[in-house]
Tab-separated table of C-alpha atoms in Angstrom:
chain	number	residue	atom	x	y	z
T	1	MET	CA	14.565	-3.864	15.087
T	2	SER	CA	14.222	-0.334	16.383
T	3	THR	CA	17.390	0.666	14.503
T	4	PHE	CA	15.903	-0.580	11.238
T	5	TYR	CA	12.805	1.582	11.716
T	6	LEU	CA	15.057	4.518	12.576
T	7	TYR	CA	16.687	4.176	9.141
T	8	VAL	CA	13.242	3.890	7.522
T	9	GLY	CA	12.252	7.183	9.170
T	10	ILE	CA	15.443	8.902	7.995
T	11	ILE	CA	14.830	7.807	4.389
T	12	LEU	CA	11.240	9.064	4.581
T	13	ILE	CA	12.363	12.470	5.926
T	14	ALA	CA	14.837	12.789	3.043
T	15	ASN	CA	12.014	11.973	0.588
T	16	ALA	CA	9.768	14.595	2.197
T	17	PHE	CA	12.420	17.286	1.761
T	18	LEU	CA	12.860	16.283	-1.895
T	19	CYS	CA	9.094	16.720	-2.357
T	20	LEU	CA	9.301	20.173	-0.770
T	21	TYR	CA	11.402	21.214	-3.756
T	22	ARG	CA	8.329	20.698	-5.974
T	23	ALA	CA	6.236	22.755	-3.555
T	24	PHE	CA	8.852	25.515	-3.762
T	25	ARG	CA	9.105	25.712	-7.532
T	26	GLY	CA	5.866	24.251	-8.889
T	27	PRO	CA	4.815	26.050	-12.062
T	28	THR	CA	1.126	25.985	-11.114
T	29	VAL	CA	-0.931	26.163	-7.932
T	30	PRO	CA	-2.208	22.510	-8.009
T	31	ASP	CA	1.411	21.317	-8.054
T	32	ARG	CA	2.014	23.018	-4.724
T	33	ILE	CA	-1.186	21.597	-3.210
T	34	LEU	CA	-0.210	18.088	-4.375
T	35	ALA	CA	3.320	18.402	-2.965
T	36	VAL	CA	2.023	19.542	0.436
T	37	ASN	CA	-0.453	16.638	0.418
T	38	ILE	CA	2.366	14.144	-0.225
T	39	VAL	CA	4.494	15.653	2.548
T	40	GLY	CA	1.493	15.290	4.892
T	41	THR	CA	1.114	11.583	4.083
T	42	LYS	CA	4.818	11.002	4.714
T	43	THR	CA	4.574	12.850	8.024
T	44	LEU	CA	1.731	10.526	9.038
T	45	VAL	CA	3.913	7.469	8.463
T	46	ILE	CA	6.828	9.123	10.295
T	47	LEU	CA	4.560	9.762	13.309
T	48	VAL	CA	3.608	6.071	13.442
T	49	LEU	CA	7.316	5.149	13.247
T	50	ILE	CA	8.040	7.557	16.134
T	51	ALA	CA	5.337	5.779	18.157
T	52	TYR	CA	7.214	2.513	17.542
T	53	ILE	CA	10.742	3.743	18.159
T	54	PHE	CA	10.012	5.550	21.436
T	55	ARG	CA	7.239	3.160	22.598
T	56	GLN	CA	4.698	5.966	23.041
T	57	ALA	CA	1.191	4.929	21.958
T	58	MET	CA	0.037	8.535	22.203
T	59	TYR	CA	1.604	9.376	18.836
T	60	LEU	CA	-0.859	7.025	17.097
T	61	ASP	CA	-3.715	9.363	18.084
T	62	VAL	CA	-1.664	12.309	16.827
T	63	ALA	CA	-1.221	10.492	13.505
T	64	LEU	CA	-4.977	9.843	13.224
T	65	VAL	CA	-5.816	13.521	13.767
T	66	TYR	CA	-3.049	14.525	11.356
T	67	GLY	CA	-4.443	12.293	8.623
T	68	LEU	CA	-7.963	13.667	9.013
T	69	LEU	CA	-6.658	17.266	8.994
T	70	ASN	CA	-4.603	16.534	5.877
T	71	PHE	CA	-7.714	15.251	4.086
T	72	ILE	CA	-9.815	18.255	5.097
T	73	ILE	CA	-7.130	20.774	4.136
T	74	THR	CA	-6.569	19.292	0.679
T	75	THR	CA	-10.289	18.949	-0.063
T	76	ALA	CA	-10.957	22.544	0.993
T	77	ALA	CA	-8.050	23.816	-1.122
T	78	ALA	CA	-9.305	21.868	-4.157
T	79	ARG	CA	-12.830	23.206	-3.666
T	80	TYR	CA	-11.568	26.776	-3.371
T	81	LEU	CA	-9.466	26.290	-6.486
T	82	GLU	CA	-12.432	24.922	-8.444
T	83	THR	CA	-15.266	27.249	-7.420
T	84	GLY	CA	-13.702	30.221	-5.656
T	85	LYS	CA	-15.843	29.539	-2.574
T	86	ILE	CA	-15.264	27.711	0.680
T	87	ARG	CA	-18.621	28.019	2.409
T	88	GLY	CA	-22.136	27.874	1.004
T	89	ASP	CA	-23.943	26.100	-1.785
T	90	TRP	CA	-22.028	26.763	-4.978
T	91	GLU	CA	-23.962	24.525	-7.372
T	92	ARG	CA	-26.982	26.833	-7.491
T	93	ASP	CA	-25.051	29.910	-8.569
F	18	MET	CA	8.018	-22.057	19.261
F	19	ILE	CA	7.040	-18.583	20.385
F	20	GLU	CA	10.447	-17.245	19.392
F	21	ILE	CA	10.073	-18.654	15.886
F	22	ILE	CA	6.720	-16.891	15.463
F	23	GLU	CA	8.303	-13.664	16.744
F	24	ILE	CA	11.159	-13.877	14.239
F	25	ILE	CA	8.753	-14.626	11.364
F	26	THR	CA	6.554	-11.616	12.178
F	27	ARG	CA	9.630	-9.378	12.377
F	28	ILE	CA	10.854	-10.577	8.981
F	29	ILE	CA	7.416	-10.020	7.420
F	30	ALA	CA	7.267	-6.507	8.901
F	31	MET	CA	10.728	-5.706	7.499
F	32	ILE	CA	9.751	-6.973	4.040
F	33	PHE	CA	6.637	-4.764	4.049
F	34	ALA	CA	8.719	-1.778	5.192
F	35	VAL	CA	11.215	-2.307	2.353
F	36	ILE	CA	8.353	-2.488	-0.195
F	37	GLY	CA	6.947	0.752	1.230
F	38	ILE	CA	10.303	2.538	0.989
F	39	PHE	CA	10.636	1.430	-2.641
F	40	PHE	CA	7.225	2.871	-3.563
F	41	PHE	CA	7.908	6.107	-1.665
F	42	ILE	CA	11.158	6.600	-3.588
F	43	VAL	CA	9.359	5.879	-6.886
F	44	GLY	CA	6.715	8.481	-6.011
F	45	THR	CA	9.384	11.068	-5.172
F	46	VAL	CA	11.190	10.468	-8.472
F	47	GLY	CA	7.848	10.776	-10.291
F	48	ILE	CA	6.921	14.045	-8.622
F	49	LEU	CA	10.327	15.511	-9.410
F	50	ARG	CA	10.828	14.296	-12.979
F	51	LEU	CA	7.487	14.005	-14.812
F	52	PRO	CA	6.579	16.856	-17.172
F	53	ASP	CA	2.982	17.698	-16.299
F	54	PHE	CA	0.677	18.188	-13.330
F	55	TYR	CA	-1.563	15.252	-14.290
F	56	CYS	CA	1.392	12.899	-14.718
F	57	ARG	CA	2.694	14.001	-11.329
F	58	THR	CA	-0.714	13.358	-9.741
F	59	HIS	CA	-0.786	9.889	-11.260
F	60	ALA	CA	2.668	8.922	-9.999
F	61	ALA	CA	2.541	10.606	-6.621
F	62	THR	CA	-0.913	9.517	-5.449
F	63	LYS	CA	-0.637	5.891	-6.488
F	64	CYS	CA	2.866	5.323	-5.154
F	65	ASP	CA	2.187	7.274	-1.976
F	66	THR	CA	-0.940	5.269	-1.157
F	67	LEU	CA	0.805	1.942	-1.724
F	68	GLY	CA	3.927	2.932	0.220
F	69	ALA	CA	2.087	4.230	3.297
F	70	CYS	CA	-0.326	1.291	3.265
F	71	SER	CA	2.428	-1.325	3.125
F	72	ILE	CA	4.464	0.251	5.927
F	73	LEU	CA	1.359	0.532	8.144
F	74	LEU	CA	0.294	-3.055	7.364
F	75	GLY	CA	3.767	-4.333	8.259
F	76	LEU	CA	3.702	-2.489	11.577
F	77	ALA	CA	0.222	-3.858	12.352
F	78	ILE	CA	1.456	-7.406	11.671
F	79	TYR	CA	4.493	-6.788	13.887
F	80	GLU	CA	2.291	-5.635	16.766
F	81	LYS	CA	0.028	-8.734	16.452
F	82	PHE	CA	-3.272	-8.644	18.381
F	83	SER	CA	-3.436	-5.526	20.516
F	84	PHE	CA	-5.143	-2.151	20.734
F	85	ASP	CA	-2.278	-0.386	18.948
F	86	ALA	CA	-2.656	-2.754	15.998
F	87	LEU	CA	-6.335	-1.776	15.788
F	88	LYS	CA	-5.402	1.917	15.689
F	89	ILE	CA	-2.865	1.268	12.948
F	90	LEU	CA	-5.477	-0.656	10.934
F	91	VAL	CA	-7.826	2.336	11.257
F	92	LEU	CA	-5.004	4.541	9.931
F	93	PHE	CA	-4.487	2.030	7.092
F	94	ALA	CA	-8.160	2.269	6.076
F	95	LEU	CA	-8.026	6.071	6.358
F	96	VAL	CA	-5.023	6.377	4.030
F	97	LEU	CA	-6.495	3.810	1.622
F	98	ILE	CA	-9.730	5.810	1.284
F	99	THR	CA	-8.605	9.441	1.507
F	100	SER	CA	-5.434	9.502	-0.586
F	101	PRO	CA	-7.013	8.649	-3.996
F	102	THR	CA	-9.929	10.931	-3.116
F	103	MET	CA	-7.570	13.850	-2.563
F	104	GLY	CA	-5.724	13.193	-5.809
F	105	HIS	CA	-8.982	13.034	-7.752
F	106	ALA	CA	-10.256	16.257	-6.140
F	107	ILE	CA	-7.112	18.217	-7.025
F	108	ALA	CA	-6.996	16.881	-10.596
F	109	ARG	CA	-10.687	17.664	-11.204
F	110	ALA	CA	-10.293	21.177	-9.790
F	111	ALA	CA	-7.261	21.826	-12.003
F	112	PHE	CA	-9.064	20.491	-15.099
F	113	ARG	CA	-12.166	22.622	-14.478
F	114	ARG	CA	-9.997	25.685	-13.914
F	115	GLY	CA	-8.646	25.161	-17.425
F	116	LEU	CA	-5.201	23.605	-16.961
F	117	ARG	CA	-4.495	21.877	-20.276
F	118	PRO	CA	-2.847	18.437	-20.286
F	119	TRP	CA	0.685	18.189	-21.586
F	120	ARG	CA	1.120	17.162	-25.210
F	121	LYS	CA	4.338	15.841	-26.618
F	122	VAL	CA	5.744	18.214	-29.195
F	123	ALA	CA	6.542	16.682	-32.573
F	124	PRO	CA	10.227	15.738	-32.688
F	125	PRO	CA	12.544	17.826	-34.890
F	126	PRO	CA	13.416	16.368	-38.308
F	127	LEU	CA	16.503	14.237	-38.723
F	128	ILE	CA	19.756	15.679	-39.987
F	129	GLU	CA	19.700	13.736	-43.274
F	130	GLU	CA	16.218	14.982	-44.153
F	131	THR	CA	17.173	18.606	-43.522
F	132	GLU	CA	20.252	18.162	-45.715
F	133	LYS	CA	18.097	16.692	-48.516
F	134	GLU	CA	15.685	19.614	-48.267
F	135	ALA	CA	18.604	22.055	-48.391
F	136	LYS	CA	19.990	20.348	-51.510
F	137	ALA	CA	16.558	20.318	-53.188
F	138	GLU	CA	16.190	24.013	-52.581
């Protein structure tokens, strides 16, 4: 059973490196943000698989924090792309 | 009896993992091959959400009733909520910054039509 999940993790890592190609040569900036977001989601799943393969429940907490950080990073990048601001109230300007 | 339940949960977890791998591969092909940013957002976000959610659900079923299964269900809910939100945020930001959607260019005329036009001229 653990060997099966090892193969699942290897396939996911190969997919993540294929997505990094789009982050390397995306024609526009949102393409790069989207590719990094996808790689982050795959890394989250790979962390949960690592927690199963090595029987370490600690990696589940790491995966939770990683998912929240991924969400915050992408939302902040999208907001900066849209308004040119990160902090402050931008709707009144 | 307990062994039969164990084998059934393992088979269900493997089926969910295979479904997740299929959707991850579809999302990767979409993000590499589609022509436009909006098409790529469509393919990548949808397939990525479904793939991650099915793999996590299979692992939670495999773990049965324990504290780890609860953590994995929290991760499942997190991915299910945040991934479409992120895709929508990026697409809206790109549209408001003025990135035009891709339009299919009209196909070139057929060879017979160009020959007729050449003869008519």
